[in-house]
PDB file of C-alpha atoms and ligand atoms in Angstrom:
ATOM      1  CA  UNK A   1      -0.048  -0.091   0.045  1.00  0.00           C
ATOM      2  CA  UNK A   2       1.346   3.449  -0.715  1.00  0.00           C
ATOM      3  CA  UNK A   3       0.207   5.619   1.666  1.00  0.00           C
ATOM      4  CA  UNK A   4       1.599   9.543   2.327  1.00  0.00           C
ATOM      5  CA  UNK A   5       0.525  11.353   5.652  1.00  0.00           C
ATOM      6  CA  UNK A   6      -0.285  14.998   5.912  1.00  0.00           C
ATOM      7  CA  UNK A   7      -0.580  15.884   9.537  1.00  0.00           C
ATOM      8  CA  UNK A   8      -2.990  13.245  11.025  1.00  0.00           C
ATOM      9  CA  UNK A   9      -4.699  13.002   7.736  1.00  0.00           C
ATOM     10  CA  UNK A  10      -3.667   9.865   5.355  1.00  0.00           C
ATOM     11  CA  UNK A  11      -3.436   9.870   1.631  1.00  0.00           C
ATOM     12  CA  UNK A  12      -3.505   6.374  -0.387  1.00  0.00           C
ATOM     13  CA  UNK A  13      -2.853   5.710  -3.784  1.00  0.00           C
ATOM     14  CA  UNK A  14      -5.359   3.554  -5.298  1.00  0.00           C
ATOM     15  CA  UNK A  15      -3.980   2.737  -8.794  1.00  0.00           C
ATOM     16  CA  UNK A  16      -5.739   1.568 -11.568  1.00  0.00           C
ATOM     17  CA  UNK A  17      -2.872   1.211 -14.526  1.00  0.00           C
ATOM     18  CA  UNK A  18       0.461   2.517 -15.274  1.00  0.00           C
ATOM     19  CA  UNK A  19       2.044   2.723 -18.662  1.00  0.00           C
ATOM     20  CA  UNK A  20       2.797   4.192 -21.909  1.00  0.00           C
ATOM     21  CA  UNK A  21       0.613   6.838 -23.357  1.00  0.00           C
ATOM     22  CA  UNK A  22      -1.425   6.348 -26.587  1.00  0.00           C
ATOM     23  CA  UNK A  23       0.447   9.366 -28.310  1.00  0.00           C
ATOM     24  CA  UNK A  24       4.161  10.009 -28.817  1.00  0.00           C
ATOM     25  CA  UNK A  25       5.696  12.609 -26.563  1.00  0.00           C
ATOM     26  CA  UNK A  26       5.509  15.810 -28.764  1.00  0.00           C
ATOM     27  CA  UNK A  27       1.674  14.960 -29.438  1.00  0.00           C
ATOM     28  CA  UNK A  28       1.024  14.418 -25.949  1.00  0.00           C
ATOM     29  CA  UNK A  29       2.586  17.625 -25.287  1.00  0.00           C
ATOM     30  CA  UNK A  30       2.598  19.717 -28.455  1.00  0.00           C
ATOM     31  CA  UNK A  31       4.717  22.325 -27.114  1.00  0.00           C
ATOM     32  CA  UNK A  32       7.549  20.121 -26.202  1.00  0.00           C
ATOM     33  CA  UNK A  33      10.847  21.244 -27.295  1.00  0.00           C
ATOM     34  CA  UNK A  34      13.516  18.704 -27.692  1.00  0.00           C
ATOM     35  CA  UNK A  35      16.338  20.757 -26.778  1.00  0.00           C
ATOM     36  CA  UNK A  36      14.787  21.302 -23.175  1.00  0.00           C
ATOM     37  CA  UNK A  37      13.236  17.824 -22.918  1.00  0.00           C
ATOM     38  CA  UNK A  38      16.665  15.787 -23.536  1.00  0.00           C
ATOM     39  CA  UNK A  39      18.213  17.229 -20.566  1.00  0.00           C
ATOM     40  CA  UNK A  40      15.811  15.695 -18.368  1.00  0.00           C
ATOM     41  CA  UNK A  41      16.437  12.013 -19.686  1.00  0.00           C
ATOM     42  CA  UNK A  42      18.300  10.894 -16.925  1.00  0.00           C
ATOM     43  CA  UNK A  43      15.592  11.383 -14.387  1.00  0.00           C
ATOM     44  CA  UNK A  44      12.694  10.719 -17.105  1.00  0.00           C
ATOM     45  CA  UNK A  45      13.967   7.386 -18.090  1.00  0.00           C
ATOM     46  CA  UNK A  46      12.724   4.544 -17.590  1.00  0.00           C
ATOM     47  CA  UNK A  47      10.031   5.679 -15.219  1.00  0.00           C
ATOM     48  CA  UNK A  48       8.424   8.680 -16.645  1.00  0.00           C
ATOM     49  CA  UNK A  49       9.499   8.405 -20.413  1.00  0.00           C
ATOM     50  CA  UNK A  50      10.055   5.107 -22.782  1.00  0.00           C
ATOM     51  CA  UNK A  51      12.685   6.619 -25.439  1.00  0.00           C
ATOM     52  CA  UNK A  52      12.530   3.392 -27.491  1.00  0.00           C
ATOM     53  CA  UNK A  53       8.734   4.132 -28.378  1.00  0.00           C
ATOM     54  CA  UNK A  54       8.944   7.722 -27.447  1.00  0.00           C
ATOM     55  CA  UNK A  55       6.126   7.706 -25.158  1.00  0.00           C
ATOM     56  CA  UNK A  56       5.667   9.465 -22.083  1.00  0.00           C
ATOM     57  CA  UNK A  57       4.759   7.093 -19.021  1.00  0.00           C
ATOM     58  CA  UNK A  58       1.640   8.068 -16.974  1.00  0.00           C
ATOM     59  CA  UNK A  59      -0.332   6.397 -14.167  1.00  0.00           C
ATOM     60  CA  UNK A  60      -3.843   6.441 -13.498  1.00  0.00           C
ATOM     61  CA  UNK A  61      -4.863   6.262  -9.825  1.00  0.00           C
ATOM     62  CA  UNK A  62      -7.139   7.854  -7.219  1.00  0.00           C
ATOM     63  CA  UNK A  63      -6.472   9.429  -4.094  1.00  0.00           C
ATOM     64  CA  UNK A  64      -7.851   8.126  -0.750  1.00  0.00           C
ATOM     65  CA  UNK A  65      -7.929  10.751   1.744  1.00  0.00           C
ATOM     66  CA  UNK A  66      -8.931  10.075   5.279  1.00  0.00           C
ATOM     67  CA  UNK A  67      -8.685  13.068   7.377  1.00  0.00           C
ATOM     68  CA  UNK A  68     -10.267  12.865  11.338  1.00  0.00           C
ATOM     69  CA  UNK A  69     -13.582  13.433   9.915  1.00  0.00           C
ATOM     70  CA  UNK A  70     -14.116  12.356   6.342  1.00  0.00           C
ATOM     71  CA  UNK A  71     -13.031   9.440   3.831  1.00  0.00           C
ATOM     72  CA  UNK A  72     -12.771  11.458   0.216  1.00  0.00           C
ATOM     73  CA  UNK A  73     -11.987   9.628  -3.061  1.00  0.00           C
ATOM     74  CA  UNK A  74     -10.663  11.745  -5.392  1.00  0.00           C
ATOM     75  CA  UNK A  75     -10.699  10.833  -9.269  1.00  0.00           C
ATOM     76  CA  UNK A  76     -12.312   7.634  -9.820  1.00  0.00           C
ATOM     77  CA  UNK A  77     -10.351   6.422 -12.574  1.00  0.00           C
ATOM     78  CA  UNK A  78     -11.558   4.959 -15.687  1.00  0.00           C
ATOM     79  CA  UNK A  79     -13.830   2.097 -14.417  1.00  0.00           C
ATOM     80  CA  UNK A  80     -15.009  -1.234 -15.247  1.00  0.00           C
ATOM     81  CA  UNK A  81     -16.519  -2.871 -18.535  1.00  0.00           C
ATOM     82  CA  UNK A  82     -16.864   1.124 -19.846  1.00  0.00           C
ATOM     83  CA  UNK A  83     -17.158   1.243 -23.624  1.00  0.00           C
ATOM     84  CA  UNK A  84     -14.813   3.722 -24.707  1.00  0.00           C
ATOM     85  CA  UNK A  85     -13.241   2.621 -28.368  1.00  0.00           C
ATOM     86  CA  UNK A  86     -12.188   5.972 -28.936  1.00  0.00           C
ATOM     87  CA  UNK A  87      -9.549   5.739 -26.194  1.00  0.00           C
ATOM     88  CA  UNK A  88      -8.325   2.165 -26.256  1.00  0.00           C
ATOM     89  CA  UNK A  89      -6.441   2.429 -23.157  1.00  0.00           C
ATOM     90  CA  UNK A  90      -9.761   3.168 -21.116  1.00  0.00           C
ATOM     91  CA  UNK A  91     -11.927   0.712 -23.269  1.00  0.00           C
ATOM     92  CA  UNK A  92     -13.642  -2.299 -21.505  1.00  0.00           C
ATOM     93  CA  UNK A  93     -11.369  -2.580 -18.729  1.00  0.00           C
ATOM     94  CA  UNK A  94     -11.455  -5.458 -15.920  1.00  0.00           C
ATOM     95  CA  UNK A  95      -9.080  -4.106 -13.108  1.00  0.00           C
ATOM     96  CA  UNK A  96      -9.303  -4.839  -9.561  1.00  0.00           C
ATOM     97  CA  UNK A  97      -9.765  -1.339  -8.420  1.00  0.00           C
ATOM     98  CA  UNK A  98     -12.329  -1.938  -5.860  1.00  0.00           C
ATOM     99  CA  UNK A  99     -10.229  -4.957  -4.464  1.00  0.00           C
ATOM    100  CA  UNK A 100      -7.471  -2.279  -4.339  1.00  0.00           C
ATOM    101  CA  UNK A 101      -9.353   0.160  -2.610  1.00  0.00           C
ATOM    102  CA  UNK A 102     -10.676  -2.752   0.211  1.00  0.00           C
ATOM    103  CA  UNK A 103      -7.229  -3.459   0.746  1.00  0.00           C
ATOM    104  CA  UNK A 104      -6.586   0.100   1.991  1.00  0.00           C
ATOM    105  CA  UNK A 105      -9.302  -0.476   4.010  1.00  0.00           C
ATOM    106  CA  UNK A 106     -12.070   1.305   2.602  1.00  0.00           C
ATOM    107  CA  UNK A 107     -15.111  -0.325   1.652  1.00  0.00           C
ATOM    108  CA  UNK A 108     -17.241   1.529  -1.078  1.00  0.00           C
ATOM    109  CA  UNK A 109     -19.941   2.145   1.636  1.00  0.00           C
ATOM    110  CA  UNK A 110     -17.018   4.020   4.070  1.00  0.00           C
ATOM    111  CA  UNK A 111     -16.630   6.668   1.230  1.00  0.00           C
ATOM    112  CA  UNK A 112     -18.509   9.718   2.214  1.00  0.00           C
ATOM    113  CA  UNK A 113     -17.299  11.955  -0.618  1.00  0.00           C
ATOM    114  CA  UNK A 114     -16.008  11.442  -4.302  1.00  0.00           C
ATOM    115  CA  UNK A 115     -14.373  14.456  -5.810  1.00  0.00           C
ATOM    116  CA  UNK A 116     -14.025  14.362  -9.805  1.00  0.00           C
ATOM    117  CA  UNK A 117     -11.721  17.159 -10.426  1.00  0.00           C
ATOM    118  CA  UNK A 118     -13.131  17.393 -13.981  1.00  0.00           C
ATOM    119  CA  UNK A 119     -15.366  15.298 -16.269  1.00  0.00           C
ATOM    120  CA  UNK A 120     -12.727  13.567 -18.612  1.00  0.00           C
ATOM    121  CA  UNK A 121     -12.967   9.515 -19.208  1.00  0.00           C
ATOM    122  CA  UNK A 122     -10.062   8.932 -16.671  1.00  0.00           C
ATOM    123  CA  UNK A 123     -11.471  10.630 -13.582  1.00  0.00           C
ATOM    124  CA  UNK A 124     -15.242   9.453 -13.418  1.00  0.00           C
ATOM    125  CA  UNK A 125     -15.162   5.770 -14.476  1.00  0.00           C
ATOM    126  CA  UNK A 126     -15.467   4.410 -10.583  1.00  0.00           C
ATOM    127  CA  UNK A 127     -18.519   6.623  -9.979  1.00  0.00           C
ATOM    128  CA  UNK A 128     -20.660   3.879 -11.161  1.00  0.00           C
ATOM    129  CA  UNK A 129     -20.398   0.000 -11.801  1.00  0.00           C
ATOM    130  CA  UNK A 130     -22.418  -2.336 -13.829  1.00  0.00           C
ATOM    131  CA  UNK A 131     -24.991  -4.039 -11.618  1.00  0.00           C
ATOM    132  CA  UNK A 132     -27.696  -6.235 -13.695  1.00  0.00           C
ATOM    133  CA  UNK A 133     -27.205  -4.303 -17.010  1.00  0.00           C
ATOM    134  CA  UNK A 134     -27.655  -0.671 -15.300  1.00  0.00           C
ATOM    135  CA  UNK A 135     -25.012   1.657 -13.911  1.00  0.00           C
ATOM    136  CA  UNK A 136     -25.328   2.385 -10.417  1.00  0.00           C
ATOM    137  CA  UNK A 137     -23.428   4.680  -7.910  1.00  0.00           C
ATOM    138  CA  UNK A 138     -20.209   2.496  -6.474  1.00  0.00           C
ATOM    139  CA  UNK A 139     -20.326   4.173  -3.581  1.00  0.00           C
ATOM    140  CA  UNK A 140     -23.840   4.252  -1.716  1.00  0.00           C
ATOM    141  CA  UNK A 141     -23.026   6.932   0.900  1.00  0.00           C
ATOM    142  CA  UNK A 142     -21.131   8.947  -0.785  1.00  0.00           C
ATOM    143  CA  UNK A 143     -21.988  12.466  -1.956  1.00  0.00           C
ATOM    144  CA  UNK A 144     -20.609  13.158  -5.117  1.00  0.00           C
ATOM    145  CA  UNK A 145     -18.897  16.508  -5.875  1.00  0.00           C
ATOM    146  CA  UNK A 146     -18.877  18.206  -9.676  1.00  0.00           C
ATOM    147  CA  UNK A 147     -18.356  21.524 -10.895  1.00  0.00           C
ATOM    148  CA  UNK A 148     -21.454  23.062 -12.180  1.00  0.00           C
ATOM    149  CA  UNK A 149     -19.720  24.330 -15.228  1.00  0.00           C
ATOM    150  CA  UNK A 150     -18.576  21.062 -15.931  1.00  0.00           C
ATOM    151  CA  UNK A 151     -21.984  19.151 -15.647  1.00  0.00           C
ATOM    152  CA  UNK A 152     -23.381  21.752 -17.681  1.00  0.00           C
ATOM    153  CA  UNK A 153     -20.991  21.333 -20.525  1.00  0.00           C
ATOM    154  CA  UNK A 154     -21.925  17.750 -20.793  1.00  0.00           C
ATOM    155  CA  UNK A 155     -25.868  17.816 -19.947  1.00  0.00           C
ATOM    156  CA  UNK A 156     -28.124  16.241 -22.410  1.00  0.00           C
ATOM    157  CA  UNK A 157     -30.081  19.055 -22.810  1.00  0.00           C
ATOM    158  CA  UNK A 158     -27.754  21.560 -24.868  1.00  0.00           C
ATOM    159  CA  UNK A 159     -24.277  20.721 -23.259  1.00  0.00           C
ATOM    160  CA  UNK A 160     -21.879  22.395 -25.399  1.00  0.00           C
ATOM    161  CA  UNK A 161     -18.861  20.227 -25.045  1.00  0.00           C
ATOM    162  CA  UNK A 162     -21.503  17.414 -25.916  1.00  0.00           C
ATOM    163  CA  UNK A 163     -22.346  18.728 -29.144  1.00  0.00           C
ATOM    164  CA  UNK A 164     -18.958  19.930 -29.790  1.00  0.00           C
ATOM    165  CA  UNK A 165     -17.373  16.205 -29.766  1.00  0.00           C
ATOM    166  CA  UNK A 166     -20.319  14.257 -30.677  1.00  0.00           C
ATOM    167  CA  UNK A 167     -22.116  11.632 -29.111  1.00  0.00           C
ATOM    168  CA  UNK A 168     -19.610   8.839 -28.369  1.00  0.00           C
ATOM    169  CA  UNK A 169     -17.514  10.765 -25.915  1.00  0.00           C
ATOM    170  CA  UNK A 170     -21.086  11.666 -24.156  1.00  0.00           C
ATOM    171  CA  UNK A 171     -21.222   8.035 -23.290  1.00  0.00           C
ATOM    172  CA  UNK A 172     -18.772   9.097 -20.515  1.00  0.00           C
ATOM    173  CA  UNK A 173     -21.360  11.239 -18.877  1.00  0.00           C
ATOM    174  CA  UNK A 174     -24.106   8.956 -19.298  1.00  0.00           C
ATOM    175  CA  UNK A 175     -22.659   5.821 -17.798  1.00  0.00           C
ATOM    176  CA  UNK A 176     -20.492   7.507 -15.121  1.00  0.00           C
ATOM    177  CA  UNK A 177     -22.325  11.024 -14.030  1.00  0.00           C
ATOM    178  CA  UNK A 178     -25.912  10.680 -15.035  1.00  0.00           C
ATOM    179  CA  UNK A 179     -26.764   7.858 -12.972  1.00  0.00           C
ATOM    180  CA  UNK A 180     -25.209   9.558  -9.754  1.00  0.00           C
ATOM    181  CA  UNK A 181     -27.294  12.664 -10.435  1.00  0.00           C
ATOM    182  CA  UNK A 182     -30.439  10.634 -11.173  1.00  0.00           C
ATOM    183  CA  UNK A 183     -29.699   8.674  -7.747  1.00  0.00           C
ATOM    184  CA  UNK A 184     -29.741  12.029  -5.676  1.00  0.00           C
ATOM    185  CA  UNK A 185     -26.268  11.794  -4.904  1.00  0.00           C
ATOM    186  CA  UNK A 186     -24.341  14.651  -6.833  1.00  0.00           C
ATOM    187  CA  UNK A 187     -23.863  18.225  -5.547  1.00  0.00           C
ATOM    188  CA  UNK A 188     -23.110  20.852  -8.231  1.00  0.00           C
ATOM    189  CA  UNK A 189     -20.422  23.445  -7.096  1.00  0.00           C
ATOM    190  CA  UNK A 190     -20.399  26.941  -8.110  1.00  0.00           C
ATOM    191  CA  UNK A 191     -16.642  28.411  -7.328  1.00  0.00           C
ATOM    192  CA  UNK A 192     -14.872  27.663  -4.033  1.00  0.00           C
ATOM    193  CA  UNK A 193     -16.314  25.110  -1.748  1.00  0.00           C
ATOM    194  CA  UNK A 194     -15.129  24.395   1.909  1.00  0.00           C
ATOM    195  CA  UNK A 195     -16.259  20.913   2.958  1.00  0.00           C
ATOM    196  CA  UNK A 196     -15.108  21.763   6.540  1.00  0.00           C
ATOM    197  CA  UNK A 197     -11.878  23.684   7.831  1.00  0.00           C
ATOM    198  CA  UNK A 198      -9.297  21.492   6.242  1.00  0.00           C
ATOM    199  CA  UNK A 199     -10.723  20.618   3.156  1.00  0.00           C
ATOM    200  CA  UNK A 200     -11.037  23.572   0.295  1.00  0.00           C
ATOM    201  CA  UNK A 201     -12.248  22.859  -3.270  1.00  0.00           C
ATOM    202  CA  UNK A 202     -11.195  25.736  -5.718  1.00  0.00           C
ATOM    203  CA  UNK A 203     -11.481  26.092  -9.734  1.00  0.00           C
ATOM    204  CA  UNK A 204      -8.526  25.696 -11.333  1.00  0.00           C
ATOM    205  CA  UNK A 205      -9.691  25.962 -14.950  1.00  0.00           C
ATOM    206  CA  UNK A 206      -7.948  25.583 -17.989  1.00  0.00           C
ATOM    207  CA  UNK A 207      -7.412  21.818 -18.919  1.00  0.00           C
ATOM    208  CA  UNK A 208     -11.212  21.866 -18.858  1.00  0.00           C
ATOM    209  CA  UNK A 209     -13.426  25.326 -18.016  1.00  0.00           C
ATOM    210  CA  UNK A 210     -14.627  23.889 -14.793  1.00  0.00           C
ATOM    211  CA  UNK A 211     -11.556  21.870 -13.418  1.00  0.00           C
ATOM    212  CA  UNK A 212     -11.322  21.913  -9.827  1.00  0.00           C
ATOM    213  CA  UNK A 213      -8.410  20.994  -7.152  1.00  0.00           C
ATOM    214  CA  UNK A 214      -8.881  20.419  -3.493  1.00  0.00           C
ATOM    215  CA  UNK A 215      -6.499  21.571  -0.749  1.00  0.00           C
ATOM    216  CA  UNK A 216      -5.886  19.771   2.359  1.00  0.00           C
ATOM    217  CA  UNK A 217      -4.356  21.623   5.284  1.00  0.00           C
ATOM    218  CA  UNK A 218      -3.679  19.368   8.659  1.00  0.00           C
ATOM    219  CA  UNK A 219      -1.695  21.401  11.228  1.00  0.00           C
ATOM    220  CA  UNK A 220       1.339  22.470   9.610  1.00  0.00           C
ATOM    221  CA  UNK A 221       1.162  20.486   6.658  1.00  0.00           C
ATOM    222  CA  UNK A 222      -0.711  20.636   3.473  1.00  0.00           C
ATOM    223  CA  UNK A 223      -1.315  18.757   0.472  1.00  0.00           C
ATOM    224  CA  UNK A 224      -3.063  20.103  -3.082  1.00  0.00           C
ATOM    225  CA  UNK A 225      -4.663  17.385  -5.525  1.00  0.00           C
ATOM    226  CA  UNK A 226      -4.338  19.113  -8.540  1.00  0.00           C
ATOM    227  CA  UNK A 227      -6.427  16.585 -10.870  1.00  0.00           C
ATOM    228  CA  UNK A 228      -4.754  17.406 -14.506  1.00  0.00           C
ATOM    229  CA  UNK A 229      -3.759  20.947 -13.971  1.00  0.00           C
ATOM    230  CA  UNK A 230      -0.452  19.281 -13.695  1.00  0.00           C
ATOM    231  CA  UNK A 231      -0.194  16.078 -15.941  1.00  0.00           C
ATOM    232  CA  UNK A 232       3.281  14.871 -16.480  1.00  0.00           C
ATOM    233  CA  UNK A 233       6.253  15.999 -14.004  1.00  0.00           C
ATOM    234  CA  UNK A 234       8.377  17.514 -17.209  1.00  0.00           C
ATOM    235  CA  UNK A 235       5.740  20.332 -16.749  1.00  0.00           C
ATOM    236  CA  UNK A 236       7.116  21.243 -13.350  1.00  0.00           C
ATOM    237  CA  UNK A 237       9.884  22.235 -15.487  1.00  0.00           C
ATOM    238  CA  UNK A 238       8.079  23.525 -18.043  1.00  0.00           C
ATOM    239  CA  UNK A 239       4.945  25.129 -16.693  1.00  0.00           C
ATOM    240  CA  UNK A 240       3.633  26.482 -20.492  1.00  0.00           C
ATOM    241  CA  UNK A 241       3.740  22.780 -21.711  1.00  0.00           C
ATOM    242  CA  UNK A 242       0.297  21.637 -22.156  1.00  0.00           C
ATOM    243  CA  UNK A 243      -1.152  18.326 -22.583  1.00  0.00           C
ATOM    244  CA  UNK A 244      -3.208  17.613 -25.623  1.00  0.00           C
ATOM    245  CA  UNK A 245      -6.425  17.081 -23.674  1.00  0.00           C
ATOM    246  CA  UNK A 246      -6.137  21.133 -22.244  1.00  0.00           C
ATOM    247  CA  UNK A 247      -8.985  22.504 -23.528  1.00  0.00           C
ATOM    248  CA  UNK A 248      -7.972  26.247 -23.057  1.00  0.00           C
ATOM    249  CA  UNK A 249      -3.992  26.099 -23.385  1.00  0.00           C
ATOM    250  CA  UNK A 250      -3.837  29.938 -22.607  1.00  0.00           C
ATOM    251  CA  UNK A 251      -5.472  29.462 -18.831  1.00  0.00           C
ATOM    252  CA  UNK A 252      -4.363  26.026 -18.563  1.00  0.00           C
ATOM    253  CA  UNK A 253      -0.827  27.111 -18.494  1.00  0.00           C
ATOM    254  CA  UNK A 254      -1.615  30.308 -15.994  1.00  0.00           C
ATOM    255  CA  UNK A 255      -3.381  27.560 -13.672  1.00  0.00           C
ATOM    256  CA  UNK A 256      -0.577  25.214 -13.640  1.00  0.00           C
ATOM    257  CA  UNK A 257       2.068  28.155 -12.679  1.00  0.00           C
ATOM    258  CA  UNK A 258      -0.369  29.164 -10.091  1.00  0.00           C
ATOM    259  CA  UNK A 259      -0.632  25.345  -8.495  1.00  0.00           C
ATOM    260  CA  UNK A 260       3.237  25.395  -8.601  1.00  0.00           C
ATOM    261  CA  UNK A 261       3.665  28.823  -6.943  1.00  0.00           C
ATOM    262  CA  UNK A 262       1.196  27.925  -4.334  1.00  0.00           C
ATOM    263  CA  UNK A 263       2.975  24.507  -3.645  1.00  0.00           C
ATOM    264  CA  UNK A 264       6.215  25.981  -3.519  1.00  0.00           C
ATOM    265  CA  UNK A 265       5.252  29.128  -1.330  1.00  0.00           C
ATOM    266  CA  UNK A 266       3.097  26.786   1.325  1.00  0.00           C
ATOM    267  CA  UNK A 267       5.332  23.821   1.482  1.00  0.00           C
ATOM    268  CA  UNK A 268       2.343  21.846  -0.117  1.00  0.00           C
ATOM    269  CA  UNK A 269       2.778  18.734  -1.610  1.00  0.00           C
ATOM    270  CA  UNK A 270       1.465  18.023  -4.846  1.00  0.00           C
ATOM    271  CA  UNK A 271      -0.334  15.063  -5.504  1.00  0.00           C
ATOM    272  CA  UNK A 272      -1.199  14.801  -9.270  1.00  0.00           C
ATOM    273  CA  UNK A 273      -3.527  11.970 -10.992  1.00  0.00           C
ATOM    274  CA  UNK A 274      -0.986  10.966 -13.497  1.00  0.00           C
ATOM    275  CA  UNK A 275       2.429  11.061 -12.586  1.00  0.00           C
ATOM    276  CA  UNK A 276       4.068   7.607 -12.265  1.00  0.00           C
ATOM    277  CA  UNK A 277       6.261   6.529  -9.135  1.00  0.00           C
ATOM    278  CA  UNK A 278       6.978   7.922  -7.051  1.00  0.00           C
ATOM    279  CA  UNK A 279       3.543  10.019  -7.909  1.00  0.00           C
ATOM    280  CA  UNK A 280       3.890  12.785  -5.209  1.00  0.00           C
ATOM    281  CA  UNK A 281       6.126  15.682  -4.971  1.00  0.00           C
ATOM    282  CA  UNK A 282       7.246  18.627  -3.474  1.00  0.00           C
ATOM    283  CA  UNK A 283       7.700  21.883  -5.557  1.00  0.00           C
ATOM    284  CA  UNK A 284      10.939  24.154  -5.068  1.00  0.00           C
ATOM    285  CA  UNK A 285      11.178  27.422  -6.778  1.00  0.00           C
ATOM    286  CA  UNK A 286      14.322  29.557  -7.282  1.00  0.00           C
ATOM    287  CA  UNK A 287      14.278  32.700  -9.534  1.00  0.00           C
ATOM    288  CA  UNK A 288      10.977  31.859 -11.059  1.00  0.00           C
ATOM    289  CA  UNK A 289      11.863  28.151 -12.194  1.00  0.00           C
ATOM    290  CA  UNK A 290      10.376  24.859 -10.194  1.00  0.00           C
ATOM    291  CA  UNK A 291      11.415  21.547  -9.729  1.00  0.00           C
ATOM    292  CA  UNK A 292      10.134  18.837  -8.420  1.00  0.00           C
ATOM    293  CA  UNK A 293      11.365  16.914  -5.366  1.00  0.00           C
ATOM    294  CA  UNK A 294       9.884  13.461  -5.701  1.00  0.00           C
ATOM    295  CA  UNK A 295       8.647  12.084  -2.384  1.00  0.00           C
ATOM    296  CA  UNK A 296       8.569   8.444  -1.485  1.00  0.00           C
ATOM    297  CA  UNK A 297       5.438   7.075   0.312  1.00  0.00           C
ATOM    298  CA  UNK A 298       6.077   5.887   3.780  1.00  0.00           C
ATOM    299  CA  UNK A 299       4.213   2.849   2.504  1.00  0.00           C
TER     300      UNK A 299
HETATM  301 ZN1   ZN B   1      -6.590  12.672 -16.749  1.00  0.00          ZN
END
């Protein structure tokens, strides 16, 4: 089990998969400049980059956060049995994600909040599971927190993103978000939202318009669960490099820099959704440049 501590709270990584991206590096990060990428190969290879295939290595995991008051699952990966033919990496998976969650000591019934930082296919999947041919919420006692902006982009009655990208991608919303709303378990967030005095959700737009992050503060220690605002560790060195999935590149780069600034200034550990091992980093800043200081779990 991979667990980090933030004050008296614990954070456990619940892994779904780890491996090479479906895209070559300069397609994954369209602003990638080889002269600025190659000096990092000594630490990127083999954990974060596969040079033989020219693929960035990415993980897909959820964060299980247990404070003295709450058990929160942040980003619910791609899920099992979901029809995603346009994304082979997430199509019709059958992974032991729920077993990993139970091994971490968290039965689905024990989760009281699920936070999706945004509504991309790899962040909503385990919101639901297939039972007798129907998609039902996986976490029966949880309140699921979604940004209203994200929800409105995908809603069946006129969602702008749904109209832009066409029907197949909307399956993600229809099988992994809509059943939660219909079950009465969703809470749509407008702007910042405090779960309590330790847990604060804030807008972090750019990757998607309604992307949010979660800040945890416990005593003198702090963490930021940044979703895809920072996608790959090379972006700590190069915060202007967006991923191909960033919908507003200018805003995404501004948000990425703001997240890194915050982590450096407040000594908050960065918990992204897609960093390969060791998955977590402190952020050091000097002269406006950032560098990651990877933090291994206590495990
Ligand atoms: Zn993602």
